[in-house]
C-alpha positions as a LaTeX table, in Angstrom:
\begin{tabular}{lrrr}
\hline
Residue & $x$ (\AA) & $y$ (\AA) & $z$ (\AA) \\
\hline
Met1 & 0.20 & 167.29 & $-246.18$ \\
Leu2 & 1.41 & 167.23 & $-243.17$ \\
Asp3 & 4.95 & 166.04 & $-244.65$ \\
Glu4 & 4.30 & 170.23 & $-246.08$ \\
Glu5 & 3.75 & 172.03 & $-242.75$ \\
Leu6 & 7.12 & 173.92 & $-241.82$ \\
Ile7 & 8.16 & 174.14 & $-238.13$ \\
Thr8 & 9.70 & 176.86 & $-237.15$ \\
Val9 & 10.86 & 176.03 & $-233.31$ \\
Glu10 & 14.62 & 176.79 & $-231.81$ \\
Lys11 & 16.18 & 173.18 & $-229.96$ \\
Ala12 & 15.80 & 173.41 & $-226.40$ \\
Ala13 & 19.21 & 171.75 & $-226.13$ \\
Gly14 & 19.02 & 170.14 & $-222.67$ \\
Ala15 & 14.90 & 171.55 & $-222.55$ \\
Gln16 & 16.91 & 173.72 & $-219.90$ \\
His17 & 16.14 & 177.38 & $-221.31$ \\
Ala18 & 14.54 & 179.33 & $-218.88$ \\
His19 & 11.29 & 181.52 & $-220.16$ \\
Ala20 & 8.69 & 183.91 & $-218.18$ \\
Leu21 & 5.49 & 182.37 & $-217.69$ \\
Gly22 & 3.21 & 183.26 & $-215.39$ \\
Gly23 & 0.51 & 181.36 & $-213.31$ \\
Ala24 & 0.17 & 177.67 & $-213.70$ \\
Thr25 & $-3.49$ & 178.21 & $-216.66$ \\
Pro26 & $-3.98$ & 175.99 & $-218.81$ \\
Ser27 & $-2.83$ & 178.59 & $-221.57$ \\
Ala28 & 0.38 & 178.52 & $-219.70$ \\
Leu29 & 1.98 & 176.88 & $-222.46$ \\
Gly30 & 0.71 & 179.18 & $-224.95$ \\
Asp31 & $-1.18$ & 177.44 & $-227.88$ \\
Leu32 & 0.64 & 173.73 & $-228.07$ \\
Asn33 & 1.22 & 173.82 & $-232.04$ \\
Ala34 & 4.81 & 172.86 & $-232.09$ \\
Val35 & 3.01 & 168.80 & $-229.48$ \\
Gln36 & 0.05 & 169.04 & $-232.35$ \\
His37 & 2.57 & 168.91 & $-235.37$ \\
Met38 & 5.44 & 166.35 & $-232.90$ \\
Gly39 & 1.78 & 163.98 & $-232.93$ \\
Ser40 & 1.38 & 163.83 & $-235.95$ \\
His41 & 5.01 & 162.79 & $-236.38$ \\
Leu42 & 4.80 & 160.45 & $-233.79$ \\
Ala43 & 1.50 & 158.91 & $-235.25$ \\
Arg44 & 3.56 & 157.35 & $-238.18$ \\
Gly45 & 6.70 & 156.36 & $-235.55$ \\
Met46 & 3.76 & 154.49 & $-233.54$ \\
Arg47 & 2.73 & 151.97 & $-236.72$ \\
Gly48 & 6.21 & 150.50 & $-235.98$ \\
Val49 & 5.30 & 150.11 & $-232.46$ \\
Phe50 & 2.39 & 147.98 & $-232.56$ \\
Glu51 & 2.29 & 146.04 & $-236.47$ \\
Pro52 & 4.60 & 143.24 & $-234.87$ \\
Leu53 & 2.56 & 142.89 & $-231.41$ \\
Leu54 & $-1.01$ & 142.78 & $-233.60$ \\
Arg55 & 0.29 & 141.09 & $-236.22$ \\
Arg56 & $-1.18$ & 143.72 & $-239.11$ \\
Gln57 & $-0.71$ & 147.02 & $-239.97$ \\
Pro58 & $-3.20$ & 149.50 & $-238.27$ \\
Arg59 & $-4.22$ & 152.49 & $-239.27$ \\
Ile60 & $-2.97$ & 155.38 & $-236.79$ \\
Ala61 & $-4.05$ & 159.70 & $-236.61$ \\
Ala62 & $-3.40$ & 162.28 & $-234.05$ \\
Glu63 & $-6.81$ & 163.63 & $-232.55$ \\
Pro64 & $-6.15$ & 167.74 & $-231.40$ \\
Val65 & $-4.35$ & 168.40 & $-228.73$ \\
Ala66 & $-6.66$ & 169.22 & $-225.36$ \\
Thr67 & $-5.56$ & 170.11 & $-221.61$ \\
Lys68 & $-7.99$ & 169.34 & $-218.98$ \\
Ser69 & $-7.55$ & 168.03 & $-215.35$ \\
Phe70 & $-6.13$ & 164.57 & $-214.58$ \\
Asp71 & $-9.79$ & 163.80 & $-212.88$ \\
Ala72 & $-12.16$ & 165.10 & $-216.66$ \\
Tyr73 & $-9.16$ & 163.05 & $-218.32$ \\
Leu74 & $-10.22$ & 159.56 & $-216.11$ \\
Asp75 & $-13.76$ & 161.33 & $-216.13$ \\
Glu76 & $-14.33$ & 161.62 & $-219.42$ \\
Arg77 & $-12.02$ & 157.34 & $-220.38$ \\
Gly78 & $-14.77$ & 155.50 & $-218.38$ \\
Pro79 & $-14.64$ & 153.15 & $-215.70$ \\
Gly80 & $-13.24$ & 150.67 & $-218.11$ \\
Leu81 & $-10.14$ & 148.36 & $-217.64$ \\
Ser82 & $-7.19$ & 150.20 & $-219.21$ \\
Ser83 & $-3.27$ & 150.53 & $-218.11$ \\
Ile84 & $-1.74$ & 153.54 & $-217.79$ \\
Thr85 & 2.09 & 153.50 & $-217.92$ \\
Leu86 & 4.39 & 156.53 & $-216.13$ \\
Val87 & 7.78 & 157.47 & $-218.10$ \\
Ser88 & 10.37 & 159.57 & $-217.24$ \\
Met89 & 10.85 & 162.36 & $-218.86$ \\
Ala90 & 14.82 & 163.51 & $-217.88$ \\
Pro91 & 16.16 & 166.87 & $-217.37$ \\
Leu92 & 12.13 & 167.95 & $-217.00$ \\
Asn93 & 10.44 & 166.80 & $-213.82$ \\
Gly94 & 7.50 & 164.97 & $-213.00$ \\
Gln95 & 6.28 & 161.66 & $-215.42$ \\
Ala96 & 4.31 & 161.33 & $-218.97$ \\
Met97 & 1.28 & 158.77 & $-218.46$ \\
Ile98 & 1.17 & 156.25 & $-221.93$ \\
Val99 & $-2.83$ & 155.09 & $-221.88$ \\
Leu100 & $-3.94$ & 151.78 & $-223.57$ \\
Asp101 & $-7.57$ & 150.70 & $-223.88$ \\
Gly102 & $-7.89$ & 146.71 & $-221.79$ \\
Ala103 & $-9.19$ & 145.95 & $-224.57$ \\
Leu104 & $-5.95$ & 146.95 & $-227.24$ \\
Val105 & $-4.14$ & 144.99 & $-225.32$ \\
Leu106 & $-5.83$ & 141.85 & $-224.95$ \\
Glu107 & $-6.65$ & 142.30 & $-229.32$ \\
Met108 & $-2.73$ & 142.63 & $-228.93$ \\
Val109 & $-2.00$ & 139.13 & $-227.30$ \\
Asp110 & $-4.33$ & 136.75 & $-228.77$ \\
Leu111 & $-3.37$ & 138.07 & $-232.55$ \\
Phe112 & 0.62 & 138.01 & $-231.40$ \\
Phe113 & 0.52 & 134.26 & $-230.45$ \\
Gly114 & $-1.67$ & 133.47 & $-233.80$ \\
Gly115 & $-5.02$ & 133.96 & $-232.07$ \\
Thr116 & $-7.91$ & 136.00 & $-234.58$ \\
Gly117 & $-7.56$ & 139.48 & $-231.73$ \\
Thr118 & $-10.70$ & 138.00 & $-229.20$ \\
Val119 & $-11.41$ & 140.26 & $-226.96$ \\
Pro120 & $-13.41$ & 138.90 & $-223.58$ \\
Asp121 & $-16.64$ & 139.68 & $-222.74$ \\
Pro122 & $-17.14$ & 140.83 & $-219.87$ \\
Met123 & $-13.74$ & 141.88 & $-219.54$ \\
Pro124 & $-11.98$ & 141.24 & $-216.61$ \\
Gly125 & $-11.25$ & 143.79 & $-213.54$ \\
Glu126 & $-7.65$ & 143.04 & $-213.95$ \\
Phe127 & $-4.39$ & 142.39 & $-216.61$ \\
Thr128 & $-2.80$ & 138.96 & $-216.87$ \\
Pro129 & 1.02 & 138.78 & $-216.49$ \\
Thr130 & 1.10 & 138.16 & $-220.35$ \\
Ala131 & $-0.59$ & 140.76 & $-220.70$ \\
Glu132 & 1.60 & 142.58 & $-218.53$ \\
Ala133 & 4.51 & 141.91 & $-220.19$ \\
Met134 & 2.98 & 143.01 & $-223.34$ \\
Ile135 & 2.36 & 146.23 & $-221.74$ \\
Gly136 & 5.63 & 146.71 & $-221.22$ \\
Arg137 & 6.87 & 146.04 & $-224.58$ \\
Ala138 & 4.78 & 148.10 & $-226.34$ \\
Thr139 & 5.71 & 151.56 & $-223.70$ \\
Ala140 & 9.13 & 150.61 & $-223.82$ \\
Ala141 & 9.45 & 151.00 & $-227.68$ \\
Leu142 & 6.81 & 154.20 & $-227.84$ \\
Ala143 & 8.48 & 156.28 & $-224.86$ \\
Glu144 & 11.31 & 155.87 & $-227.79$ \\
Arg145 & 9.61 & 156.91 & $-230.54$ \\
Met146 & 8.09 & 159.56 & $-228.29$ \\
Ala147 & 11.73 & 160.61 & $-227.76$ \\
Thr148 & 12.52 & 160.47 & $-231.23$ \\
Ala149 & 9.06 & 162.76 & $-232.30$ \\
Trp150 & 9.96 & 165.82 & $-229.62$ \\
Asn151 & 13.54 & 166.07 & $-230.56$ \\
Ala152 & 12.65 & 168.70 & $-233.02$ \\
Met153 & 11.82 & 170.65 & $-229.69$ \\
Ala154 & 14.18 & 169.32 & $-227.15$ \\
Glu155 & 15.79 & 166.51 & $-226.43$ \\
Ile156 & 14.15 & 164.19 & $-223.23$ \\
Asp157 & 15.05 & 161.17 & $-222.33$ \\
Phe158 & 11.34 & 159.23 & $-222.45$ \\
Arg159 & 11.89 & 155.69 & $-220.37$ \\
Ala160 & 8.62 & 153.64 & $-219.80$ \\
Gly161 & 8.62 & 152.75 & $-216.02$ \\
Arg162 & 5.96 & 150.72 & $-213.76$ \\
Ser163 & 1.88 & 150.80 & $-214.74$ \\
Glu164 & $-1.06$ & 150.89 & $-213.38$ \\
Ser165 & $-4.49$ & 149.50 & $-214.01$ \\
Asn166 & $-6.18$ & 151.52 & $-211.00$ \\
Pro167 & $-5.73$ & 154.83 & $-211.15$ \\
Ala168 & $-6.52$ & 155.06 & $-207.26$ \\
Met169 & $-3.04$ & 153.80 & $-207.08$ \\
Leu170 & $-1.48$ & 156.41 & $-208.58$ \\
Ser171 & $-1.97$ & 158.03 & $-205.11$ \\
His172 & 1.16 & 160.93 & $-206.04$ \\
Ile173 & $-0.88$ & 162.37 & $-208.93$ \\
Asp174 & $-3.19$ & 165.25 & $-207.52$ \\
Gly175 & $-6.47$ & 165.05 & $-209.72$ \\
Glu176 & $-6.49$ & 169.12 & $-209.94$ \\
Glu177 & $-2.80$ & 168.73 & $-212.26$ \\
Arg178 & $-3.30$ & 169.54 & $-215.61$ \\
Val179 & $-2.70$ & 167.36 & $-218.08$ \\
Val180 & $-1.85$ & 167.97 & $-222.19$ \\
Val181 & $-3.40$ & 164.73 & $-223.65$ \\
Thr182 & $-3.13$ & 164.02 & $-227.14$ \\
Arg183 & $-4.91$ & 160.93 & $-228.12$ \\
Phe184 & $-4.43$ & 158.63 & $-231.76$ \\
Thr185 & $-7.16$ & 156.81 & $-233.61$ \\
Met186 & $-6.77$ & 153.57 & $-234.14$ \\
Ala187 & $-8.16$ & 151.31 & $-236.05$ \\
Leu188 & $-7.74$ & 147.93 & $-236.82$ \\
Gly189 & $-10.44$ & 146.45 & $-239.34$ \\
Glu190 & $-13.51$ & 145.71 & $-239.67$ \\
Gly191 & $-15.45$ & 148.22 & $-238.52$ \\
Arg192 & $-13.16$ & 148.72 & $-234.99$ \\
Ser193 & $-11.28$ & 150.98 & $-234.07$ \\
Ser194 & $-8.94$ & 152.05 & $-230.10$ \\
Thr195 & $-7.23$ & 154.64 & $-228.70$ \\
Val196 & $-4.05$ & 155.16 & $-227.54$ \\
Asp197 & $-3.06$ & 159.03 & $-225.07$ \\
Ile198 & $-0.02$ & 160.35 & $-224.22$ \\
Leu199 & $-0.58$ & 162.15 & $-221.49$ \\
Tyr200 & 2.10 & 165.30 & $-220.23$ \\
Pro201 & 1.58 & 167.22 & $-216.70$ \\
Val202 & 1.42 & 170.78 & $-217.56$ \\
Lys203 & 3.95 & 172.38 & $-214.88$ \\
Ala204 & 6.36 & 169.60 & $-216.61$ \\
Leu205 & 6.75 & 171.18 & $-219.81$ \\
Lys206 & 6.59 & 174.53 & $-218.38$ \\
Pro207 & 10.48 & 175.50 & $-218.84$ \\
Ile208 & 10.12 & 174.55 & $-222.06$ \\
Ala209 & 6.47 & 176.59 & $-222.33$ \\
Gly210 & 8.70 & 178.66 & $-225.71$ \\
Val211 & 8.88 & 176.59 & $-228.17$ \\
Leu212 & 5.90 & 174.15 & $-227.29$ \\
Gly213 & 3.84 & 177.02 & $-228.89$ \\
Ala214 & 5.81 & 177.76 & $-231.84$ \\
Lys215 & 4.40 & 178.58 & $-234.80$ \\
Val216 & 3.48 & 176.25 & $-237.48$ \\
Gln217 & 3.42 & 177.58 & $-240.83$ \\
Ser218 & 0.76 & 174.97 & $-242.56$ \\
Arg219 & $-1.68$ & 175.32 & $-245.91$ \\
Arg220 & $-4.55$ & 174.18 & $-244.24$ \\
Gly221 & $-6.34$ & 176.18 & $-241.65$ \\
Gly222 & $-7.42$ & 175.79 & $-238.45$ \\
Gly223 & $-11.02$ & 173.99 & $-237.17$ \\
Asp224 & $-12.48$ & 173.13 & $-234.08$ \\
Pro225 & $-10.75$ & 170.59 & $-232.56$ \\
Ala226 & $-14.28$ & 168.43 & $-231.51$ \\
Trp227 & $-14.91$ & 168.52 & $-235.20$ \\
Leu228 & $-11.80$ & 168.03 & $-236.21$ \\
Gly229 & $-11.23$ & 164.64 & $-234.07$ \\
Gly230 & $-14.38$ & 163.30 & $-234.71$ \\
Leu231 & $-13.60$ & 164.08 & $-238.33$ \\
Thr232 & $-10.58$ & 161.73 & $-237.93$ \\
Arg233 & $-12.43$ & 158.76 & $-236.13$ \\
Ala234 & $-15.08$ & 158.58 & $-238.90$ \\
Val235 & $-12.74$ & 158.54 & $-241.69$ \\
Met236 & $-10.25$ & 155.91 & $-239.85$ \\
Asn237 & $-13.52$ & 153.28 & $-240.22$ \\
Val238 & $-13.69$ & 154.43 & $-243.53$ \\
Lys239 & $-13.86$ & 150.56 & $-245.56$ \\
Leu240 & $-11.21$ & 150.71 & $-248.40$ \\
Pro241 & $-11.12$ & 148.01 & $-251.56$ \\
Val242 & $-8.34$ & 146.26 & $-251.04$ \\
Arg243 & $-7.28$ & 143.28 & $-254.29$ \\
Ser244 & $-4.26$ & 141.73 & $-255.67$ \\
Val245 & $-3.11$ & 140.66 & $-258.73$ \\
Leu246 & $-1.46$ & 137.29 & $-258.43$ \\
Ala247 & $-1.56$ & 136.68 & $-262.44$ \\
Glu248 & $-1.70$ & 138.35 & $-265.68$ \\
Pro249 & $-1.08$ & 135.65 & $-268.60$ \\
Val250 & $-0.99$ & 136.92 & $-272.27$ \\
Ile251 & $-2.44$ & 134.33 & $-275.05$ \\
Pro252 & $-2.22$ & 134.78 & $-278.47$ \\
Leu253 & $-6.52$ & 135.95 & $-279.52$ \\
Ala254 & $-6.61$ & 132.68 & $-281.54$ \\
Lys255 & $-5.86$ & 130.73 & $-278.86$ \\
Leu256 & $-7.90$ & 132.85 & $-276.69$ \\
Met257 & $-11.19$ & 132.32 & $-279.62$ \\
Ala258 & $-10.45$ & 128.43 & $-279.08$ \\
Leu259 & $-11.04$ & 127.80 & $-275.96$ \\
Gln260 & $-13.36$ & 125.18 & $-274.47$ \\
Ala261 & $-14.25$ & 124.57 & $-271.15$ \\
Gly262 & $-11.74$ & 122.27 & $-269.86$ \\
Asp263 & $-8.63$ & 124.00 & $-271.37$ \\
Ile264 & $-6.06$ & 125.65 & $-268.67$ \\
Ile265 & $-4.16$ & 128.42 & $-269.18$ \\
Pro266 & $-0.47$ & 128.14 & $-267.35$ \\
Ile267 & 0.27 & 130.58 & $-265.02$ \\
Ser268 & 3.25 & 132.03 & $-262.82$ \\
Phe269 & 3.58 & 134.90 & $-260.71$ \\
Gly270 & 7.13 & 136.06 & $-258.93$ \\
Pro271 & 7.93 & 135.70 & $-254.62$ \\
Glu272 & 5.56 & 139.15 & $-254.31$ \\
Val273 & 2.43 & 140.18 & $-255.63$ \\
Pro274 & 0.91 & 143.86 & $-254.89$ \\
Leu275 & $-1.42$ & 145.02 & $-253.18$ \\
Leu276 & $-3.58$ & 147.67 & $-254.67$ \\
Val277 & $-6.23$ & 150.19 & $-253.25$ \\
Ala278 & $-8.60$ & 151.99 & $-255.55$ \\
Glu279 & $-6.70$ & 151.32 & $-258.33$ \\
Asn280 & $-3.29$ & 151.83 & $-257.17$ \\
Arg281 & 0.18 & 150.09 & $-255.77$ \\
Phe282 & $-0.39$ & 150.57 & $-251.78$ \\
Ala283 & 1.67 & 147.25 & $-251.03$ \\
Arg284 & 3.63 & 144.19 & $-251.98$ \\
Gly285 & 3.54 & 141.02 & $-250.23$ \\
Ala286 & 4.17 & 136.71 & $-250.57$ \\
Val287 & 1.18 & 134.63 & $-250.96$ \\
Gly288 & 0.31 & 132.18 & $-248.57$ \\
Ala289 & $-2.57$ & 131.18 & $-246.06$ \\
Ala290 & $-3.48$ & 132.27 & $-242.73$ \\
Asn291 & $-6.10$ & 130.33 & $-240.70$ \\
Gly292 & $-6.97$ & 127.85 & $-243.05$ \\
Arg293 & $-7.22$ & 130.95 & $-245.93$ \\
Ala294 & $-5.81$ & 132.23 & $-248.56$ \\
Ala295 & $-3.90$ & 135.26 & $-247.46$ \\
Ile296 & $-0.57$ & 137.53 & $-248.37$ \\
Arg297 & 1.65 & 138.00 & $-245.85$ \\
Val298 & 2.44 & 142.03 & $-246.80$ \\
Asn299 & 6.40 & 142.54 & $-247.08$ \\
Arg300 & 6.71 & 145.99 & $-247.04$ \\
Ile301 & 4.29 & 149.21 & $-247.97$ \\
Glu302 & 5.15 & 150.94 & $-251.10$ \\
Gln303 & 7.23 & 154.54 & $-251.04$ \\
Tyr304 & 5.36 & 157.82 & $-252.51$ \\
Asp305 & 7.34 & 161.44 & $-252.89$ \\
Asp306 & 4.39 & 164.09 & $-253.08$ \\
Glu307 & 4.18 & 164.80 & $-256.37$ \\
Asp308 & 3.32 & 160.62 & $-256.30$ \\
Met309 & 0.11 & 161.98 & $-254.09$ \\
Lys310 & $-1.24$ & 165.01 & $-255.62$ \\
\hline
\end{tabular}
């Protein structure tokens, strides 16, 4: 389990410790073990960013970290509509980038204002002012979660800045510049999923390379990153039966045996009912209606400790 991982790094106060680094090669930052560990924690924090905007709780998982050129990253994403938000990372030089799928942004807008999450087909060529405001809100909150997640390694002040939907407008970024890509897969239900990417320029992270490659002790073995990424996406789309028990009335056997069609059994339930997944209590919520159908509004997710999950 993620909570069983122990990370042994020395916090880089002010992120200004000096390190002997050598050349700016893809391996200049080492194995990035600590970055992978940080991404797992950030995935949990991201739920608090997107749940209020999507009006539902997404399932988010971090994929294996990768290092590639910025041009290679853009080629991999393809030409579809997306938002690239520049994020300052003081006291380090350079800017990180938060990349949101255009479909995810438009779905958030529709759900936030009471819709069903409909995404236009075909996709528009640019974002509306409302969509741009949604991007600003999401990336500002995400930058705060990034600072919290990084705090175990270095004190970095992440601040979201301007956003672009056209990579050509990012002319100050060299296409050959290498970036560390942390990808998060977000399952939204009904087999749909999206990705949120956070890119860190390698040259900006070089001053703290020593802590980024710190070994992470885990009970789990390693694996092929591509295979693990594919497995993560597949698992996030697995469908599980979810049910709720509104009431469990208790009646004497004599009355049960005497029941006839038309008889009424009174029931009552409290302000909250349990939400069960595979016979385990997962959440609690209130019974109501949404879009003309009965529904349960999730009020809180049940917390489990390590012993509960074994």
